[in-house]
Coordinates of C-alpha atoms and ligand atoms in Angstrom, one line a residue:
X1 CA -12.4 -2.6 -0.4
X2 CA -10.8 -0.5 2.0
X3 CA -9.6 3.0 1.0
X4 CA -5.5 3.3 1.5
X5 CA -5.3 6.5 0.2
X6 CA -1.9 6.6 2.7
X7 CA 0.0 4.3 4.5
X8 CA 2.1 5.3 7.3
X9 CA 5.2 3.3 8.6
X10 CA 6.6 3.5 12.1
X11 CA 9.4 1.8 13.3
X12 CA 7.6 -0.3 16.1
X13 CA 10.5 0.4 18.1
X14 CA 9.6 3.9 18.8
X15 CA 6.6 4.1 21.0
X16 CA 6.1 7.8 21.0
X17 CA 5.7 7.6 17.1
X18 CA 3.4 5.0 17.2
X19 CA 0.9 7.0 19.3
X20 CA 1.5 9.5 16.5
X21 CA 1.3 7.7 13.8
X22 CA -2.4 6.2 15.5
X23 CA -3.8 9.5 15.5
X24 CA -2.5 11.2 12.0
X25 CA -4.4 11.8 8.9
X26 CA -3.0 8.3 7.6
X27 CA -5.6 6.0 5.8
X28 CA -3.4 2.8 6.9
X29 CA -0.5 2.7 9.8
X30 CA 2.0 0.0 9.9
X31 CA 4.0 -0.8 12.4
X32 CA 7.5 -1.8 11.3
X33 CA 9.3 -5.1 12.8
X34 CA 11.8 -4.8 9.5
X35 CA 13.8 -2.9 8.2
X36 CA 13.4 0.5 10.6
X37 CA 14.2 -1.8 13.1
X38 CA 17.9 -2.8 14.2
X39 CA 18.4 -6.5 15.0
X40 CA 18.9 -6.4 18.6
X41 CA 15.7 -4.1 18.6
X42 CA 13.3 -6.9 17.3
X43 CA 12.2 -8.2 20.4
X44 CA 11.6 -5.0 22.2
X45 CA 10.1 -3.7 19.1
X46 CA 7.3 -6.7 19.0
X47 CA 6.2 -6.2 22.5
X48 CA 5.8 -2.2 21.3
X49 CA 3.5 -3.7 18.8
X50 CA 1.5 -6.2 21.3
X51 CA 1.0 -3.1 23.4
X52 CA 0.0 -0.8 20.9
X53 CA -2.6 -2.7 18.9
X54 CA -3.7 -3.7 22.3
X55 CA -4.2 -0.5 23.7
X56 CA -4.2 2.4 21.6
X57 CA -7.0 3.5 19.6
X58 CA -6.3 3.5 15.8
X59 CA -10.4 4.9 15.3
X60 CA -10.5 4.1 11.6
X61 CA -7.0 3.5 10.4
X62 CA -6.2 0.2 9.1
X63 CA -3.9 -1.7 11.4
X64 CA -1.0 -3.2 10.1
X65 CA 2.1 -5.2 11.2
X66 CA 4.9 -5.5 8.9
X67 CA 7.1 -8.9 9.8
X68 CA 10.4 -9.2 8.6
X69 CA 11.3 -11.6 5.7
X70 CA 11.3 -15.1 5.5
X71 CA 14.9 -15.2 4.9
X72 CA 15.5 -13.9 8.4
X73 CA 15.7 -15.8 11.6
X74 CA 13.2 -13.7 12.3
X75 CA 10.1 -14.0 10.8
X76 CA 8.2 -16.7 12.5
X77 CA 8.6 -15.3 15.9
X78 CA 7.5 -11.7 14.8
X79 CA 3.9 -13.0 13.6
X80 CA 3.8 -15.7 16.9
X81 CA 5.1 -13.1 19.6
X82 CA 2.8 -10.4 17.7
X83 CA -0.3 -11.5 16.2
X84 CA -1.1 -14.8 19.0
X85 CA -1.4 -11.9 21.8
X86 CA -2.3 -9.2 19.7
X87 CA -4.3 -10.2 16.5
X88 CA -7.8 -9.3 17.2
X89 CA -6.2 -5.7 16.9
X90 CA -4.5 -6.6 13.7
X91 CA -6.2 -5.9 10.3
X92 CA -3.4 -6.7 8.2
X93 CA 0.0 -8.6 7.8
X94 CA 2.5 -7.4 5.3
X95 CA 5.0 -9.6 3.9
X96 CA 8.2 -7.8 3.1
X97 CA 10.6 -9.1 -0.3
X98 CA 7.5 -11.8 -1.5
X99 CA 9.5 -14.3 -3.5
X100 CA 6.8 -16.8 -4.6
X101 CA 3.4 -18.3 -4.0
X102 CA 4.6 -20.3 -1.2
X103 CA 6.1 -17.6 0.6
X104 CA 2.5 -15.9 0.9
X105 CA 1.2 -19.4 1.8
X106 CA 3.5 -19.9 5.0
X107 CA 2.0 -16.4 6.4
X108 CA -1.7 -17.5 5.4
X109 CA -0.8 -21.2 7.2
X110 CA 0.8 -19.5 10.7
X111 CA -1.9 -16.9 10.4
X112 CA -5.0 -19.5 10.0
X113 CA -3.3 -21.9 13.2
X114 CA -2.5 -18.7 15.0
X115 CA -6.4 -17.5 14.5
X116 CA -7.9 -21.3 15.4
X117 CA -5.6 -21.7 18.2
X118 CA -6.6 -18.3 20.2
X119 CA -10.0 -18.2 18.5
X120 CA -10.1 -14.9 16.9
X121 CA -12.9 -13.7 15.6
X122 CA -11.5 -11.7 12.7
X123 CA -9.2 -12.7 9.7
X124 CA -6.2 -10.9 9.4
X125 CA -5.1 -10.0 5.6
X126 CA -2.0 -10.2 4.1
X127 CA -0.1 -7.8 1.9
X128 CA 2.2 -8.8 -0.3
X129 CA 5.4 -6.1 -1.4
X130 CA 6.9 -6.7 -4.5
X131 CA 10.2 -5.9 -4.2
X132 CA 12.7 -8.6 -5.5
X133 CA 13.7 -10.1 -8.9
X134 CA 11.7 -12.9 -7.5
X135 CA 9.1 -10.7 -6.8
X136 CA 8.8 -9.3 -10.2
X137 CA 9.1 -12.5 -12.0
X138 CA 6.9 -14.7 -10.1
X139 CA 4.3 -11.7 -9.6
X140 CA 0.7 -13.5 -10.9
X141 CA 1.8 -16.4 -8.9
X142 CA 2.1 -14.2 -5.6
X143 CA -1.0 -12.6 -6.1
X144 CA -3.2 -15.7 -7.0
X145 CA -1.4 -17.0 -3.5
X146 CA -4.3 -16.8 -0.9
X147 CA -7.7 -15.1 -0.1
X148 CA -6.2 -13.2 2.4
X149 CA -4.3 -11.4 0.5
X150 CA -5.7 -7.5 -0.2
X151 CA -2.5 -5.9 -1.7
X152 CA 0.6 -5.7 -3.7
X153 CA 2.9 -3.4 -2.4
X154 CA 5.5 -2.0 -4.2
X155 CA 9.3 -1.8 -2.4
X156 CA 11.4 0.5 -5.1
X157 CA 14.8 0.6 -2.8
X158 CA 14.9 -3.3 -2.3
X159 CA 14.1 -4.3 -5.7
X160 CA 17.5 -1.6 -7.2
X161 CA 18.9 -3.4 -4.8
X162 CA 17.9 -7.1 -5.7
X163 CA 18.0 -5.9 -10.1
X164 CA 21.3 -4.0 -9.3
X165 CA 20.4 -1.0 -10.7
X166 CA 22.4 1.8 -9.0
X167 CA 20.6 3.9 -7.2
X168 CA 21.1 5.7 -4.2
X169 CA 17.9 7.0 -2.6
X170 CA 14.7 4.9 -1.6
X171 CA 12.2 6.2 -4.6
X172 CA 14.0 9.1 -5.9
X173 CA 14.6 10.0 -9.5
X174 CA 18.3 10.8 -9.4
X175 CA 20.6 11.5 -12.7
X176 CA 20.3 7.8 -13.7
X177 CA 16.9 8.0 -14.7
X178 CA 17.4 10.9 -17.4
X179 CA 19.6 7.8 -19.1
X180 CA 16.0 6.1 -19.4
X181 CA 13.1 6.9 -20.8
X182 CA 10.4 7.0 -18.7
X183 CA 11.1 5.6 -15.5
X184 CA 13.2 2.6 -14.8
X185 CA 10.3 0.9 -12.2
X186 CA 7.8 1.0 -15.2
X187 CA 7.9 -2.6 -16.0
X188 CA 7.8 -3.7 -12.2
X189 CA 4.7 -1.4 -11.2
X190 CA 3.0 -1.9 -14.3
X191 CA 3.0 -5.6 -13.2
X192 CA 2.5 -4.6 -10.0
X193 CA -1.1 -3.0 -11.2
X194 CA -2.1 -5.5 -13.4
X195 CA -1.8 -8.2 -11.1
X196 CA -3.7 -6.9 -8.7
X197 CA -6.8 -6.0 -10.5
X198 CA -6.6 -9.5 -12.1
X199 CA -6.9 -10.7 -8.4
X200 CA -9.2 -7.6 -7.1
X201 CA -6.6 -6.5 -5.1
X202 CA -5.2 -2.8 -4.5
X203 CA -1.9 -1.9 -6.0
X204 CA -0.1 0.5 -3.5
X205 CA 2.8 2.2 -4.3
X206 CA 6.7 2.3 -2.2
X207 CA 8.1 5.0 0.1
X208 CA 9.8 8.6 -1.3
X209 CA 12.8 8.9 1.6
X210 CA 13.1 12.6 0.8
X211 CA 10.4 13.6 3.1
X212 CA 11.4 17.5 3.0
X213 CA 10.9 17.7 -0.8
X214 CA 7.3 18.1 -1.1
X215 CA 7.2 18.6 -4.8
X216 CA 9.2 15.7 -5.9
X217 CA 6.8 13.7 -3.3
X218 CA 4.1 14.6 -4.9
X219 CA 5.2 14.1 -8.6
X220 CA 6.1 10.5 -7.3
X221 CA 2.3 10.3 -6.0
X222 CA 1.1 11.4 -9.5
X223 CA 3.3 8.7 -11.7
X224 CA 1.6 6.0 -9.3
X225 CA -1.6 7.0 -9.5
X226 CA -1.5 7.7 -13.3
X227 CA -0.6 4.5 -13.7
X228 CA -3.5 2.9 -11.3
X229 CA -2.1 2.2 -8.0
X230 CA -4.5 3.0 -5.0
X231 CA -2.1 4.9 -2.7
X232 CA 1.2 5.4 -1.2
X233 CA 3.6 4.5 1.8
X234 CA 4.5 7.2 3.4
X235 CA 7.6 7.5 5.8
X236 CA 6.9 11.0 7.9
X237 CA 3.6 12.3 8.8
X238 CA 4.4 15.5 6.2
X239 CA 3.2 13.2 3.2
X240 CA 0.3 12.5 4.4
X241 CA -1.8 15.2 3.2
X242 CA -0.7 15.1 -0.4
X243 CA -0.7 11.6 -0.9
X244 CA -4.8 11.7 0.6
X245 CA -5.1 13.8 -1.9
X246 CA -3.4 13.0 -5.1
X247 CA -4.9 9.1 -4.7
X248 CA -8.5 10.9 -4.4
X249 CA -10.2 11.9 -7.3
X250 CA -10.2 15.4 -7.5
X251 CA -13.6 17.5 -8.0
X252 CA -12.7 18.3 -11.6
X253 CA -12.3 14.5 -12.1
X254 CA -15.8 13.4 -10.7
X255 CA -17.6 16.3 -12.6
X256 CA -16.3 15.6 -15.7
X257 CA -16.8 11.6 -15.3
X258 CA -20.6 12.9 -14.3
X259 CA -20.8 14.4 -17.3
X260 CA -19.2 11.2 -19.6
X261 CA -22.0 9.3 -17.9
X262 CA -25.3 11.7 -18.6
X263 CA -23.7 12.2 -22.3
X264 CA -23.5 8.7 -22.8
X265 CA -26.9 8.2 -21.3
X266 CA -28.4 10.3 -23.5
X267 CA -26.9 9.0 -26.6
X268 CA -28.3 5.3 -25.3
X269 CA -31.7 6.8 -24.6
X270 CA -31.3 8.0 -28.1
X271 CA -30.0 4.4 -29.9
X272 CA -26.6 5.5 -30.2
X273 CA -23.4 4.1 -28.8
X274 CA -20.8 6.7 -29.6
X275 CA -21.5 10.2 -29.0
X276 CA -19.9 13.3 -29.1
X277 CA -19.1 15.3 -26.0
X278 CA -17.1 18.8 -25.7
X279 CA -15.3 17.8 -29.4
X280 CA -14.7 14.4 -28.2
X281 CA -16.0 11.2 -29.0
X282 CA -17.3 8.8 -26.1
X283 CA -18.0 5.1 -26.0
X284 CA -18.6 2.2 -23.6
X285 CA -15.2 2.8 -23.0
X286 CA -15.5 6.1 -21.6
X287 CA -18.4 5.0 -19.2
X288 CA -16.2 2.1 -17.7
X289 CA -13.0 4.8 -17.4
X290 CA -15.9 7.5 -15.4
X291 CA -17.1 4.4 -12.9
X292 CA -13.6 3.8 -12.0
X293 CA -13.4 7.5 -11.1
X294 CA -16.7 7.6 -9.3
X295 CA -16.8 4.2 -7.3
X296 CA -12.9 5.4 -5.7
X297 CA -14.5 9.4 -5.1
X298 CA -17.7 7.5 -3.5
X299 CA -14.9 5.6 -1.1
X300 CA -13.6 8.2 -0.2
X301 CA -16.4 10.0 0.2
X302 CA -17.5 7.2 2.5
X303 CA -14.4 7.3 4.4
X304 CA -14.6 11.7 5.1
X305 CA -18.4 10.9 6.8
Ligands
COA1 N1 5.3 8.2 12.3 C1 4.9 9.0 13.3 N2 5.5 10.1 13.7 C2 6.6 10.5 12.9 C3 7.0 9.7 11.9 C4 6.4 8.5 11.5 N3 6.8 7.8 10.5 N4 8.1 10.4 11.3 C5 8.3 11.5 12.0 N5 7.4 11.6 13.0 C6 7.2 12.6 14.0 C7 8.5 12.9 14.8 O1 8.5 12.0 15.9 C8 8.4 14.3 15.2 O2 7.5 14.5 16.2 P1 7.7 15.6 17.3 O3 7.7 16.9 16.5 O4 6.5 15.5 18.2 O5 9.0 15.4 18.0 C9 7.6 14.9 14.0 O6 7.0 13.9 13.3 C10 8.6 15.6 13.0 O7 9.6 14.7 12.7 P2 11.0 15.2 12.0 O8 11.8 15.8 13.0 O9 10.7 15.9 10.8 O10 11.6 13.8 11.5 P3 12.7 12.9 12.4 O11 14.1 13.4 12.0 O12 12.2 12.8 13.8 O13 12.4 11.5 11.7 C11 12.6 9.7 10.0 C12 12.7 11.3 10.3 C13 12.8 9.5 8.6 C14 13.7 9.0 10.8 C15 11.2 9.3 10.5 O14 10.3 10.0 9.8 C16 11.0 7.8 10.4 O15 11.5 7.0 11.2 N6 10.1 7.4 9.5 C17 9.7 6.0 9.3 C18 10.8 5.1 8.9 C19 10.2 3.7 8.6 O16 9.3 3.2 9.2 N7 10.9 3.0 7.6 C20 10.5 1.7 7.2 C21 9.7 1.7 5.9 S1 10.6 2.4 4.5
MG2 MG1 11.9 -3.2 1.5

């Protein structure tokens, strides 16, 4: 499972900021043939791409292309032009506005002929965003598509757009949401998280375009995480830091899971499945909610050494 804590986008049309983006604190950097990227750009923007996963060094970062949809005329070319010259530098493919099962399949089926044809060594994953009507309905489908694919992402601007719900900046609470309770992308991320765990895949959460507002950024990295997602796009190298930490668990977190797990030890050792700790009672449950906490601390652990 690989820890993607942060994502990064960069429009691959800007080389500058992709030799950035290679070297910032970013868990994940993906190189943007979409929608950062003006049509009569697309071309110059997939030869960035070749030359960048070609040439620069990424150390750790996972390496990501994302192609434009499949209801462009543009689609095809980007993974052909991109991944047949460049694909042994590419660790994953994401699939912008995923529709349906099929639409995963195409990318899997040009991926697997690309890969046989130049005789790559390594298998390039997909990851799917979530970000339509489509998207949202035909969800489990998507992400039972293929074994390549490693993540749902989700896209909060694109699917307002596609539900028609107004809203007028890319992840932002605005006055609309104090009309709902809650938060109006609930349903869709919910989904979004129980999807991919049915599938073992992560669950990463969409972009926060106000990249000078570092508190709202980071309330919108709590929501995700609070409800299970494994970490965040981010669209300016300022997020970084916040969302590698808020998808970490922090040291209070892994102490107090240590602790569920030695209570509930003891209780076994002593014939008992509930016990009480600090006022509380603890369960099986408990011990299943402290591995989750430890096994994602351990990754990340991993990833620091
Ligand atoms: N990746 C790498 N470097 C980035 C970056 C990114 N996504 N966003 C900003 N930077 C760099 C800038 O180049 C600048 O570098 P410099 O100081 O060496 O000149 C520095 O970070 C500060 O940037 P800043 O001036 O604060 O922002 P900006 O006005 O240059 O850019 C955006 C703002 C939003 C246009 C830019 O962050 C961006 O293009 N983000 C990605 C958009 C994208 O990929 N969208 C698609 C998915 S939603
Ligand atoms: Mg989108």
């Amino acid at each position: 499972m690989r820890l993607e804590r942060s994502m990064l986008f960069v429009p691959a049309s800007r080389w500058t900021m992709i030799e950035k983006a290679a070297a910032s604190a970013a868990d994940a950097v993906c190189l943007d043939l979409e929608d950062s990227v003006p049509p009569e750009e697309k071309a110059a923007a997939r030869a960035n791409a070749v030359r960048a996963f070609r040439e620069l060094d990424f150390g750790r970062r996972v390496r990501m292309l994302r192609i434009n949809g499949l209801d462009t005329p543009f689609a095809y070319r980007d993974l052909i032009d991109t991944v047949e010259p460049a694909g042994e530098g590419i660790d994953l493919v994401m699939l912008p506005k995923a529709g349906a099962a099929s639409d995963v399949a195409f990318v899997d089926t040009l991926l697997t002929q690309i890969e046989m044809h130049r005789g790559f060594a390594n298998r390039i994953g997909i990851e799917a965003q979530i970000e339509t009507a489509a998207g949202f309905v035909f969800a489990r489908q998507i992400a039972a598509a293929s074994d390549r694919l490693e993540a749902l992402i989700f896209g909060p601007g694109d699917y307002s757009a596609s539900m028609q719900m107004p809203s007028a900046n890319i992840g932002e609470p605005d006055d609309h949401d104090e009309l709902y309770p809650g938060h109006r992308w609930h349903a869709a991320m919910h989904m979004i998280v129980a999807c991919a765990r049915v599938n073992g895949l992560r669950a990463i959460d969409g972009p926060f375009a106000a990249f000078k507002d570092a508190t709202a950024f980071e309330r919108s990295c709590r929501v995700a995480r609070a409800m299970g997602f494994d970490g965040k796009q981010c669209i300016h190298p300022g997020q970084l830091a916040a969302a590698n930490t808020i998808f970490a668990p922090a040291a209070e977190e892994v102490a107090r899971a240590r602790e569920v797990v030695e209570a509930y030890e003891r209780a076994a050792a002593e014939g008992r499945g509930a016990a009480s700790l600090n006022g509380k009672m603890i369960d099986a449950a408990n011990i299943r909610m402290a591995r989750v906490v430890l096994e994602r601390h351990a990754r990340c652990e991993e990833k620091g050494r």
